[in-house]
């Protein structure tokens, strides 16, 4: 059972904001939303996580809807190095990774 | 320089042989994890451990075994019982138990022929 649903691929122009959506309609009350990204053949890299409130760090912003059934990861000024597969995961006791969104930044 | 190391980066074995993948961390993390990734797929959890001498099965534990004798080390053995062992194996660790970001190693690509 897929716990998160993400579009398989997205393109974004370099310098623009990349908005990556994730649906998690069956999220339980104590599960956090985590975002990771994986550049080809490397280990995934943590980006950000949140429970209810919106979060921002030096890499990205995370917007979680009030009902917590979906979220959006925002990369404010995408660069070519942001080309990667982005995973939205739910975490409590363990993380469950789906197939992610392949984000391609276009020069 | 703190981090997670996995060795070797590439590993080749003949069918029917057990093989052990190494994972070491010097981040003083309590929890460690093993994932498997197949081409074009996401990560699937094999085993995880929250404390020394204790570990739990993940979603695809059959054909694998682990040990956690030291906090820093969490080796994974791929046994001959694993039907499709060829995959990319990733080790991760985290602090504060489980609600914390996971740090991943560079991975080991295992090919069994």
JSON list of C-alpha atoms in Angstrom, two decimals:
[
{"chain": "A", "resi": 1, "resn": "UNK", "atom": "CA", "xyz": [0.00, 0.00, 0.00]},
{"chain": "A", "resi": 2, "resn": "UNK", "atom": "CA", "xyz": [1.45, 3.30, -1.10]},
{"chain": "A", "resi": 3, "resn": "UNK", "atom": "CA", "xyz": [1.29, 5.77, 1.78]},
{"chain": "A", "resi": 4, "resn": "UNK", "atom": "CA", "xyz": [2.31, 8.74, -0.36]},
{"chain": "A", "resi": 5, "resn": "UNK", "atom": "CA", "xyz": [1.52, 9.69, -3.93]},
{"chain": "A", "resi": 6, "resn": "UNK", "atom": "CA", "xyz": [3.80, 11.89, -6.01]},
{"chain": "A", "resi": 7, "resn": "UNK", "atom": "CA", "xyz": [3.90, 12.75, -9.71]},
{"chain": "A", "resi": 8, "resn": "UNK", "atom": "CA", "xyz": [6.54, 10.62, -11.43]},
{"chain": "A", "resi": 9, "resn": "UNK", "atom": "CA", "xyz": [8.33, 13.54, -13.05]},
{"chain": "A", "resi": 10, "resn": "UNK", "atom": "CA", "xyz": [8.44, 17.34, -13.22]},
{"chain": "A", "resi": 11, "resn": "UNK", "atom": "CA", "xyz": [10.49, 19.97, -15.01]},
{"chain": "A", "resi": 12, "resn": "UNK", "atom": "CA", "xyz": [11.40, 23.40, -13.67]},
{"chain": "A", "resi": 13, "resn": "UNK", "atom": "CA", "xyz": [13.34, 26.26, -15.24]},
{"chain": "A", "resi": 14, "resn": "UNK", "atom": "CA", "xyz": [16.61, 27.20, -13.59]},
{"chain": "A", "resi": 15, "resn": "UNK", "atom": "CA", "xyz": [16.16, 30.12, -11.19]},
{"chain": "A", "resi": 16, "resn": "UNK", "atom": "CA", "xyz": [12.44, 29.53, -10.74]},
{"chain": "A", "resi": 17, "resn": "UNK", "atom": "CA", "xyz": [10.73, 28.01, -7.72]},
{"chain": "A", "resi": 18, "resn": "UNK", "atom": "CA", "xyz": [10.16, 24.28, -7.90]},
{"chain": "A", "resi": 19, "resn": "UNK", "atom": "CA", "xyz": [6.96, 23.14, -6.20]},
{"chain": "A", "resi": 20, "resn": "UNK", "atom": "CA", "xyz": [6.76, 19.39, -5.59]},
{"chain": "A", "resi": 21, "resn": "UNK", "atom": "CA", "xyz": [3.40, 18.04, -4.40]},
{"chain": "A", "resi": 22, "resn": "UNK", "atom": "CA", "xyz": [2.72, 14.98, -2.27]},
{"chain": "A", "resi": 23, "resn": "UNK", "atom": "CA", "xyz": [-0.56, 13.39, -1.23]},
{"chain": "A", "resi": 24, "resn": "UNK", "atom": "CA", "xyz": [-0.73, 11.44, 2.01]},
{"chain": "A", "resi": 25, "resn": "UNK", "atom": "CA", "xyz": [-4.43, 11.11, 2.74]},
{"chain": "A", "resi": 26, "resn": "UNK", "atom": "CA", "xyz": [-4.00, 8.22, 5.21]},
{"chain": "A", "resi": 27, "resn": "UNK", "atom": "CA", "xyz": [-1.42, 9.95, 7.39]},
{"chain": "A", "resi": 28, "resn": "UNK", "atom": "CA", "xyz": [-1.89, 9.25, 11.08]},
{"chain": "A", "resi": 29, "resn": "UNK", "atom": "CA", "xyz": [-1.76, 11.85, 13.79]},
{"chain": "A", "resi": 30, "resn": "UNK", "atom": "CA", "xyz": [1.75, 11.19, 15.00]},
{"chain": "A", "resi": 31, "resn": "UNK", "atom": "CA", "xyz": [3.43, 10.71, 11.61]},
{"chain": "A", "resi": 32, "resn": "UNK", "atom": "CA", "xyz": [5.86, 13.33, 10.39]},
{"chain": "A", "resi": 33, "resn": "UNK", "atom": "CA", "xyz": [6.23, 14.28, 6.74]},
{"chain": "A", "resi": 34, "resn": "UNK", "atom": "CA", "xyz": [9.84, 13.96, 5.57]},
{"chain": "A", "resi": 35, "resn": "UNK", "atom": "CA", "xyz": [11.42, 14.95, 2.27]},
{"chain": "A", "resi": 36, "resn": "UNK", "atom": "CA", "xyz": [14.62, 13.45, 0.91]},
{"chain": "A", "resi": 37, "resn": "UNK", "atom": "CA", "xyz": [16.31, 13.66, -2.45]},
{"chain": "A", "resi": 38, "resn": "UNK", "atom": "CA", "xyz": [18.57, 11.24, -4.27]},
{"chain": "A", "resi": 39, "resn": "UNK", "atom": "CA", "xyz": [21.03, 12.18, -6.93]},
{"chain": "A", "resi": 40, "resn": "UNK", "atom": "CA", "xyz": [21.81, 9.33, -9.28]},
{"chain": "A", "resi": 41, "resn": "UNK", "atom": "CA", "xyz": [23.57, 6.37, -7.63]},
{"chain": "A", "resi": 42, "resn": "UNK", "atom": "CA", "xyz": [24.12, 8.18, -4.34]},
{"chain": "A", "resi": 43, "resn": "UNK", "atom": "CA", "xyz": [22.53, 7.79, -0.92]},
{"chain": "A", "resi": 44, "resn": "UNK", "atom": "CA", "xyz": [19.46, 9.94, -0.29]},
{"chain": "A", "resi": 45, "resn": "UNK", "atom": "CA", "xyz": [19.94, 13.32, 1.35]},
{"chain": "A", "resi": 46, "resn": "UNK", "atom": "CA", "xyz": [17.61, 14.67, 4.02]},
{"chain": "A", "resi": 47, "resn": "UNK", "atom": "CA", "xyz": [15.91, 17.96, 3.09]},
{"chain": "A", "resi": 48, "resn": "UNK", "atom": "CA", "xyz": [13.26, 18.86, 5.64]},
{"chain": "A", "resi": 49, "resn": "UNK", "atom": "CA", "xyz": [10.49, 17.47, 7.83]},
{"chain": "A", "resi": 50, "resn": "UNK", "atom": "CA", "xyz": [7.37, 18.70, 9.60]},
{"chain": "A", "resi": 51, "resn": "UNK", "atom": "CA", "xyz": [4.36, 17.61, 11.60]},
{"chain": "A", "resi": 52, "resn": "UNK", "atom": "CA", "xyz": [1.67, 20.29, 11.34]},
{"chain": "A", "resi": 53, "resn": "UNK", "atom": "CA", "xyz": [3.26, 23.66, 10.82]},
{"chain": "A", "resi": 54, "resn": "UNK", "atom": "CA", "xyz": [5.04, 24.94, 7.78]},
{"chain": "A", "resi": 55, "resn": "UNK", "atom": "CA", "xyz": [8.81, 24.63, 7.99]},
{"chain": "A", "resi": 56, "resn": "UNK", "atom": "CA", "xyz": [11.71, 26.38, 6.31]},
{"chain": "A", "resi": 57, "resn": "UNK", "atom": "CA", "xyz": [15.43, 25.74, 6.33]},
{"chain": "A", "resi": 58, "resn": "UNK", "atom": "CA", "xyz": [18.38, 26.74, 4.17]},
{"chain": "A", "resi": 59, "resn": "UNK", "atom": "CA", "xyz": [17.46, 24.20, 1.49]},
{"chain": "A", "resi": 60, "resn": "UNK", "atom": "CA", "xyz": [13.69, 24.38, 1.15]},
{"chain": "A", "resi": 61, "resn": "UNK", "atom": "CA", "xyz": [10.26, 25.15, 2.55]},
{"chain": "A", "resi": 62, "resn": "UNK", "atom": "CA", "xyz": [7.60, 22.61, 3.47]},
{"chain": "A", "resi": 63, "resn": "UNK", "atom": "CA", "xyz": [3.94, 23.53, 3.33]},
{"chain": "A", "resi": 64, "resn": "UNK", "atom": "CA", "xyz": [1.54, 21.07, 5.00]},
{"chain": "A", "resi": 65, "resn": "UNK", "atom": "CA", "xyz": [-2.21, 21.52, 4.53]},
{"chain": "A", "resi": 66, "resn": "UNK", "atom": "CA", "xyz": [-4.34, 22.02, 7.59]},
{"chain": "A", "resi": 67, "resn": "UNK", "atom": "CA", "xyz": [-5.90, 18.55, 7.29]},
{"chain": "A", "resi": 68, "resn": "UNK", "atom": "CA", "xyz": [-2.37, 17.12, 6.81]},
{"chain": "A", "resi": 69, "resn": "UNK", "atom": "CA", "xyz": [-3.49, 15.10, 3.81]},
{"chain": "A", "resi": 70, "resn": "UNK", "atom": "CA", "xyz": [-1.04, 16.73, 1.44]},
{"chain": "A", "resi": 71, "resn": "UNK", "atom": "CA", "xyz": [2.14, 18.76, 1.40]},
{"chain": "A", "resi": 72, "resn": "UNK", "atom": "CA", "xyz": [4.34, 20.71, -0.98]},
{"chain": "A", "resi": 73, "resn": "UNK", "atom": "CA", "xyz": [8.11, 21.00, -1.00]},
{"chain": "A", "resi": 74, "resn": "UNK", "atom": "CA", "xyz": [9.33, 24.31, -2.37]},
{"chain": "A", "resi": 75, "resn": "UNK", "atom": "CA", "xyz": [12.85, 24.86, -3.69]},
{"chain": "A", "resi": 76, "resn": "UNK", "atom": "CA", "xyz": [12.83, 28.68, -3.97]},
{"chain": "A", "resi": 77, "resn": "UNK", "atom": "CA", "xyz": [15.48, 29.19, -6.65]},
{"chain": "A", "resi": 78, "resn": "UNK", "atom": "CA", "xyz": [16.18, 25.93, -8.44]},
{"chain": "A", "resi": 79, "resn": "UNK", "atom": "CA", "xyz": [19.67, 25.28, -9.79]},
{"chain": "A", "resi": 80, "resn": "UNK", "atom": "CA", "xyz": [20.95, 22.54, -12.06]},
{"chain": "A", "resi": 81, "resn": "UNK", "atom": "CA", "xyz": [22.32, 20.74, -8.99]},
{"chain": "A", "resi": 82, "resn": "UNK", "atom": "CA", "xyz": [18.76, 20.30, -7.74]},
{"chain": "A", "resi": 83, "resn": "UNK", "atom": "CA", "xyz": [18.09, 17.75, -10.48]},
{"chain": "A", "resi": 84, "resn": "UNK", "atom": "CA", "xyz": [17.31, 14.58, -8.52]},
{"chain": "A", "resi": 85, "resn": "UNK", "atom": "CA", "xyz": [14.57, 12.20, -7.42]},
{"chain": "A", "resi": 86, "resn": "UNK", "atom": "CA", "xyz": [12.61, 13.71, -4.55]},
{"chain": "A", "resi": 87, "resn": "UNK", "atom": "CA", "xyz": [10.93, 11.41, -2.03]},
{"chain": "A", "resi": 88, "resn": "UNK", "atom": "CA", "xyz": [8.07, 12.37, 0.23]},
{"chain": "A", "resi": 89, "resn": "UNK", "atom": "CA", "xyz": [7.93, 9.92, 3.14]},
{"chain": "A", "resi": 90, "resn": "UNK", "atom": "CA", "xyz": [5.94, 9.52, 6.33]},
{"chain": "A", "resi": 91, "resn": "UNK", "atom": "CA", "xyz": [7.80, 8.73, 9.52]},
{"chain": "A", "resi": 92, "resn": "UNK", "atom": "CA", "xyz": [6.93, 7.44, 12.90]},
{"chain": "A", "resi": 93, "resn": "UNK", "atom": "CA", "xyz": [8.59, 4.19, 13.81]},
{"chain": "A", "resi": 94, "resn": "UNK", "atom": "CA", "xyz": [10.08, 3.86, 10.34]},
{"chain": "A", "resi": 95, "resn": "UNK", "atom": "CA", "xyz": [10.09, 5.60, 6.98]},
{"chain": "A", "resi": 96, "resn": "UNK", "atom": "CA", "xyz": [8.28, 4.26, 3.93]},
{"chain": "A", "resi": 97, "resn": "UNK", "atom": "CA", "xyz": [9.66, 5.49, 0.61]},
{"chain": "A", "resi": 98, "resn": "UNK", "atom": "CA", "xyz": [7.59, 5.56, -2.57]},
{"chain": "A", "resi": 99, "resn": "UNK", "atom": "CA", "xyz": [8.99, 5.95, -6.08]},
{"chain": "A", "resi": 100, "resn": "UNK", "atom": "CA", "xyz": [9.37, 9.72, -5.78]},
{"chain": "A", "resi": 101, "resn": "UNK", "atom": "CA", "xyz": [9.31, 12.57, -8.31]},
{"chain": "A", "resi": 102, "resn": "UNK", "atom": "CA", "xyz": [12.13, 12.91, -10.80]},
{"chain": "A", "resi": 103, "resn": "UNK", "atom": "CA", "xyz": [12.76, 16.67, -10.93]},
{"chain": "A", "resi": 104, "resn": "UNK", "atom": "CA", "xyz": [14.71, 17.99, -13.89]},
{"chain": "A", "resi": 105, "resn": "UNK", "atom": "CA", "xyz": [15.96, 21.57, -13.82]},
{"chain": "A", "resi": 106, "resn": "UNK", "atom": "CA", "xyz": [16.08, 23.03, -17.31]},
{"chain": "A", "resi": 107, "resn": "UNK", "atom": "CA", "xyz": [18.83, 25.60, -18.10]},
{"chain": "B", "resi": 1, "resn": "UNK", "atom": "CA", "xyz": [35.02, 13.86, 9.51]},
{"chain": "B", "resi": 2, "resn": "UNK", "atom": "CA", "xyz": [31.75, 12.28, 10.69]},
{"chain": "B", "resi": 3, "resn": "UNK", "atom": "CA", "xyz": [29.55, 10.14, 8.52]},
{"chain": "B", "resi": 4, "resn": "UNK", "atom": "CA", "xyz": [28.47, 6.70, 7.40]},
{"chain": "B", "resi": 5, "resn": "UNK", "atom": "CA", "xyz": [30.72, 4.42, 5.45]},
{"chain": "B", "resi": 6, "resn": "UNK", "atom": "CA", "xyz": [29.67, 1.42, 3.44]},
{"chain": "B", "resi": 7, "resn": "UNK", "atom": "CA", "xyz": [32.09, -0.97, 1.87]},
{"chain": "B", "resi": 8, "resn": "UNK", "atom": "CA", "xyz": [32.70, -2.08, -0.73]},
{"chain": "B", "resi": 9, "resn": "UNK", "atom": "CA", "xyz": [31.04, 0.21, -3.29]},
{"chain": "B", "resi": 10, "resn": "UNK", "atom": "CA", "xyz": [30.65, -2.67, -5.76]},
{"chain": "B", "resi": 11, "resn": "UNK", "atom": "CA", "xyz": [30.40, -6.34, -4.85]},
{"chain": "B", "resi": 12, "resn": "UNK", "atom": "CA", "xyz": [30.13, -9.38, -7.07]},
{"chain": "B", "resi": 13, "resn": "UNK", "atom": "CA", "xyz": [29.15, -12.85, -5.87]},
{"chain": "B", "resi": 14, "resn": "UNK", "atom": "CA", "xyz": [28.15, -16.18, -7.27]},
{"chain": "B", "resi": 15, "resn": "UNK", "atom": "CA", "xyz": [24.67, -17.49, -6.66]},
{"chain": "B", "resi": 16, "resn": "UNK", "atom": "CA", "xyz": [24.41, -19.62, -3.53]},
{"chain": "B", "resi": 17, "resn": "UNK", "atom": "CA", "xyz": [27.02, -17.70, -1.55]},
{"chain": "B", "resi": 18, "resn": "UNK", "atom": "CA", "xyz": [26.28, -15.63, 1.54]},
{"chain": "B", "resi": 19, "resn": "UNK", "atom": "CA", "xyz": [27.72, -12.13, 1.47]},
{"chain": "B", "resi": 20, "resn": "UNK", "atom": "CA", "xyz": [28.06, -9.53, 4.23]},
{"chain": "B", "resi": 21, "resn": "UNK", "atom": "CA", "xyz": [27.79, -5.80, 3.58]},
{"chain": "B", "resi": 22, "resn": "UNK", "atom": "CA", "xyz": [29.52, -3.45, 5.97]},
{"chain": "B", "resi": 23, "resn": "UNK", "atom": "CA", "xyz": [28.03, -0.30, 7.50]},
{"chain": "B", "resi": 24, "resn": "UNK", "atom": "CA", "xyz": [29.85, 1.88, 10.04]},
{"chain": "B", "resi": 25, "resn": "UNK", "atom": "CA", "xyz": [28.90, 5.26, 11.50]},
{"chain": "B", "resi": 26, "resn": "UNK", "atom": "CA", "xyz": [30.81, 7.65, 13.74]},
{"chain": "B", "resi": 27, "resn": "UNK", "atom": "CA", "xyz": [27.88, 10.03, 14.33]},
{"chain": "B", "resi": 28, "resn": "UNK", "atom": "CA", "xyz": [27.03, 8.48, 17.71]},
{"chain": "B", "resi": 29, "resn": "UNK", "atom": "CA", "xyz": [23.57, 7.67, 16.36]},
{"chain": "B", "resi": 30, "resn": "UNK", "atom": "CA", "xyz": [21.34, 5.23, 18.21]},
{"chain": "B", "resi": 31, "resn": "UNK", "atom": "CA", "xyz": [19.32, 3.93, 15.27]},
{"chain": "B", "resi": 32, "resn": "UNK", "atom": "CA", "xyz": [20.57, 2.26, 12.09]},
{"chain": "B", "resi": 33, "resn": "UNK", "atom": "CA", "xyz": [18.72, 0.99, 9.03]},
{"chain": "B", "resi": 34, "resn": "UNK", "atom": "CA", "xyz": [19.22, -1.11, 5.92]},
{"chain": "B", "resi": 35, "resn": "UNK", "atom": "CA", "xyz": [17.32, -0.44, 2.70]},
{"chain": "B", "resi": 36, "resn": "UNK", "atom": "CA", "xyz": [17.23, -2.09, -0.66]},
{"chain": "B", "resi": 37, "resn": "UNK", "atom": "CA", "xyz": [16.70, -0.18, -3.91]},
{"chain": "B", "resi": 38, "resn": "UNK", "atom": "CA", "xyz": [15.93, -1.77, -7.27]},
{"chain": "B", "resi": 39, "resn": "UNK", "atom": "CA", "xyz": [16.26, 0.11, -10.59]},
{"chain": "B", "resi": 40, "resn": "UNK", "atom": "CA", "xyz": [13.65, 2.85, -10.92]},
{"chain": "B", "resi": 41, "resn": "UNK", "atom": "CA", "xyz": [12.17, 2.05, -7.54]},
{"chain": "B", "resi": 42, "resn": "UNK", "atom": "CA", "xyz": [12.08, 3.65, -4.14]},
{"chain": "B", "resi": 43, "resn": "UNK", "atom": "CA", "xyz": [13.78, 2.35, -1.03]},
{"chain": "B", "resi": 44, "resn": "UNK", "atom": "CA", "xyz": [12.41, -0.64, 0.86]},
{"chain": "B", "resi": 45, "resn": "UNK", "atom": "CA", "xyz": [13.30, -1.24, 4.50]},
{"chain": "B", "resi": 46, "resn": "UNK", "atom": "CA", "xyz": [15.02, -4.53, 5.26]},
{"chain": "B", "resi": 47, "resn": "UNK", "atom": "CA", "xyz": [15.97, -4.29, 8.95]},
{"chain": "B", "resi": 48, "resn": "UNK", "atom": "CA", "xyz": [16.40, -1.57, 11.52]},
{"chain": "B", "resi": 49, "resn": "UNK", "atom": "CA", "xyz": [17.92, -1.31, 14.97]},
{"chain": "B", "resi": 50, "resn": "UNK", "atom": "CA", "xyz": [17.23, 1.26, 17.67]},
{"chain": "B", "resi": 51, "resn": "UNK", "atom": "CA", "xyz": [19.75, 0.05, 20.25]},
{"chain": "B", "resi": 52, "resn": "UNK", "atom": "CA", "xyz": [22.68, -2.32, 20.52]},
{"chain": "B", "resi": 53, "resn": "UNK", "atom": "CA", "xyz": [21.78, -6.03, 20.55]},
{"chain": "B", "resi": 54, "resn": "UNK", "atom": "CA", "xyz": [18.25, -5.34, 19.31]},
{"chain": "B", "resi": 55, "resn": "UNK", "atom": "CA", "xyz": [16.79, -5.11, 15.81]},
{"chain": "B", "resi": 56, "resn": "UNK", "atom": "CA", "xyz": [13.45, -5.39, 14.03]},
{"chain": "B", "resi": 57, "resn": "UNK", "atom": "CA", "xyz": [12.38, -6.73, 10.65]},
{"chain": "B", "resi": 58, "resn": "UNK", "atom": "CA", "xyz": [11.38, -4.23, 8.03]},
{"chain": "B", "resi": 59, "resn": "UNK", "atom": "CA", "xyz": [9.13, -4.82, 5.06]},
{"chain": "B", "resi": 60, "resn": "UNK", "atom": "CA", "xyz": [11.38, -7.26, 3.16]},
{"chain": "B", "resi": 61, "resn": "UNK", "atom": "CA", "xyz": [13.50, -9.09, 5.76]},
{"chain": "B", "resi": 62, "resn": "UNK", "atom": "CA", "xyz": [13.26, -12.57, 4.23]},
{"chain": "B", "resi": 63, "resn": "UNK", "atom": "CA", "xyz": [16.64, -13.84, 3.06]},
{"chain": "B", "resi": 64, "resn": "UNK", "atom": "CA", "xyz": [18.59, -11.27, 5.08]},
{"chain": "B", "resi": 65, "resn": "UNK", "atom": "CA", "xyz": [20.14, -11.21, 8.55]},
{"chain": "B", "resi": 66, "resn": "UNK", "atom": "CA", "xyz": [21.73, -8.49, 10.67]},
{"chain": "B", "resi": 67, "resn": "UNK", "atom": "CA", "xyz": [23.59, -8.02, 13.93]},
{"chain": "B", "resi": 68, "resn": "UNK", "atom": "CA", "xyz": [24.13, -4.99, 16.16]},
{"chain": "B", "resi": 69, "resn": "UNK", "atom": "CA", "xyz": [26.93, -5.86, 18.55]},
{"chain": "B", "resi": 70, "resn": "UNK", "atom": "CA", "xyz": [28.34, -2.33, 18.57]},
{"chain": "B", "resi": 71, "resn": "UNK", "atom": "CA", "xyz": [26.62, 1.04, 18.34]},
{"chain": "B", "resi": 72, "resn": "UNK", "atom": "CA", "xyz": [28.81, 2.03, 15.40]},
{"chain": "B", "resi": 73, "resn": "UNK", "atom": "CA", "xyz": [28.28, -1.06, 13.25]},
{"chain": "B", "resi": 74, "resn": "UNK", "atom": "CA", "xyz": [25.27, -2.72, 11.60]},
{"chain": "B", "resi": 75, "resn": "UNK", "atom": "CA", "xyz": [26.38, -5.37, 9.09]},
{"chain": "B", "resi": 76, "resn": "UNK", "atom": "CA", "xyz": [23.88, -6.95, 6.70]},
{"chain": "B", "resi": 77, "resn": "UNK", "atom": "CA", "xyz": [24.23, -10.53, 5.46]},
{"chain": "B", "resi": 78, "resn": "UNK", "atom": "CA", "xyz": [22.53, -11.42, 2.22]},
{"chain": "B", "resi": 79, "resn": "UNK", "atom": "CA", "xyz": [21.95, -15.15, 2.44]},
{"chain": "B", "resi": 80, "resn": "UNK", "atom": "CA", "xyz": [21.54, -17.69, -0.31]},
{"chain": "B", "resi": 81, "resn": "UNK", "atom": "CA", "xyz": [17.84, -17.80, 0.62]},
{"chain": "B", "resi": 82, "resn": "UNK", "atom": "CA", "xyz": [17.32, -14.31, -0.88]},
{"chain": "B", "resi": 83, "resn": "UNK", "atom": "CA", "xyz": [15.83, -15.04, -4.28]},
{"chain": "B", "resi": 84, "resn": "UNK", "atom": "CA", "xyz": [16.78, -11.79, -6.05]},
{"chain": "B", "resi": 85, "resn": "UNK", "atom": "CA", "xyz": [19.79, -10.36, -4.21]},
{"chain": "B", "resi": 86, "resn": "UNK", "atom": "CA", "xyz": [21.11, -8.14, -7.01]},
{"chain": "B", "resi": 87, "resn": "UNK", "atom": "CA", "xyz": [20.30, -4.58, -5.90]},
{"chain": "B", "resi": 88, "resn": "UNK", "atom": "CA", "xyz": [21.64, -1.32, -4.50]},
{"chain": "B", "resi": 89, "resn": "UNK", "atom": "CA", "xyz": [21.88, -1.53, -0.70]},
{"chain": "B", "resi": 90, "resn": "UNK", "atom": "CA", "xyz": [21.78, 1.59, 1.45]},
{"chain": "B", "resi": 91, "resn": "UNK", "atom": "CA", "xyz": [22.57, 1.94, 5.13]},
{"chain": "B", "resi": 92, "resn": "UNK", "atom": "CA", "xyz": [21.35, 4.88, 7.21]},
{"chain": "B", "resi": 93, "resn": "UNK", "atom": "CA", "xyz": [21.49, 6.09, 10.78]},
{"chain": "B", "resi": 94, "resn": "UNK", "atom": "CA", "xyz": [19.62, 8.59, 12.92]},
{"chain": "B", "resi": 95, "resn": "UNK", "atom": "CA", "xyz": [19.74, 10.03, 16.41]},
{"chain": "B", "resi": 96, "resn": "UNK", "atom": "CA", "xyz": [16.94, 10.34, 18.95]},
{"chain": "B", "resi": 97, "resn": "UNK", "atom": "CA", "xyz": [15.39, 7.04, 18.00]},
{"chain": "B", "resi": 98, "resn": "UNK", "atom": "CA", "xyz": [13.21, 7.34, 14.94]},
{"chain": "B", "resi": 99, "resn": "UNK", "atom": "CA", "xyz": [11.64, 10.79, 14.65]},
{"chain": "B", "resi": 100, "resn": "UNK", "atom": "CA", "xyz": [14.76, 12.34, 13.25]},
{"chain": "B", "resi": 101, "resn": "UNK", "atom": "CA", "xyz": [16.40, 12.79, 9.92]},
{"chain": "B", "resi": 102, "resn": "UNK", "atom": "CA", "xyz": [18.26, 9.78, 8.57]},
{"chain": "B", "resi": 103, "resn": "UNK", "atom": "CA", "xyz": [21.78, 10.10, 7.23]},
{"chain": "B", "resi": 104, "resn": "UNK", "atom": "CA", "xyz": [22.59, 7.72, 4.41]},
{"chain": "B", "resi": 105, "resn": "UNK", "atom": "CA", "xyz": [25.80, 6.07, 3.36]},
{"chain": "B", "resi": 106, "resn": "UNK", "atom": "CA", "xyz": [26.98, 5.97, -0.28]},
{"chain": "B", "resi": 107, "resn": "UNK", "atom": "CA", "xyz": [25.54, 2.49, -0.86]},
{"chain": "B", "resi": 108, "resn": "UNK", "atom": "CA", "xyz": [26.84, -0.89, -2.03]},
{"chain": "B", "resi": 109, "resn": "UNK", "atom": "CA", "xyz": [25.84, -2.21, -5.42]},
{"chain": "B", "resi": 110, "resn": "UNK", "atom": "CA", "xyz": [25.62, -6.01, -5.16]},
{"chain": "B", "resi": 111, "resn": "UNK", "atom": "CA", "xyz": [25.56, -8.17, -8.27]},
{"chain": "B", "resi": 112, "resn": "UNK", "atom": "CA", "xyz": [24.89, -11.89, -7.93]},
{"chain": "B", "resi": 113, "resn": "UNK", "atom": "CA", "xyz": [25.31, -14.10, -11.00]}
]
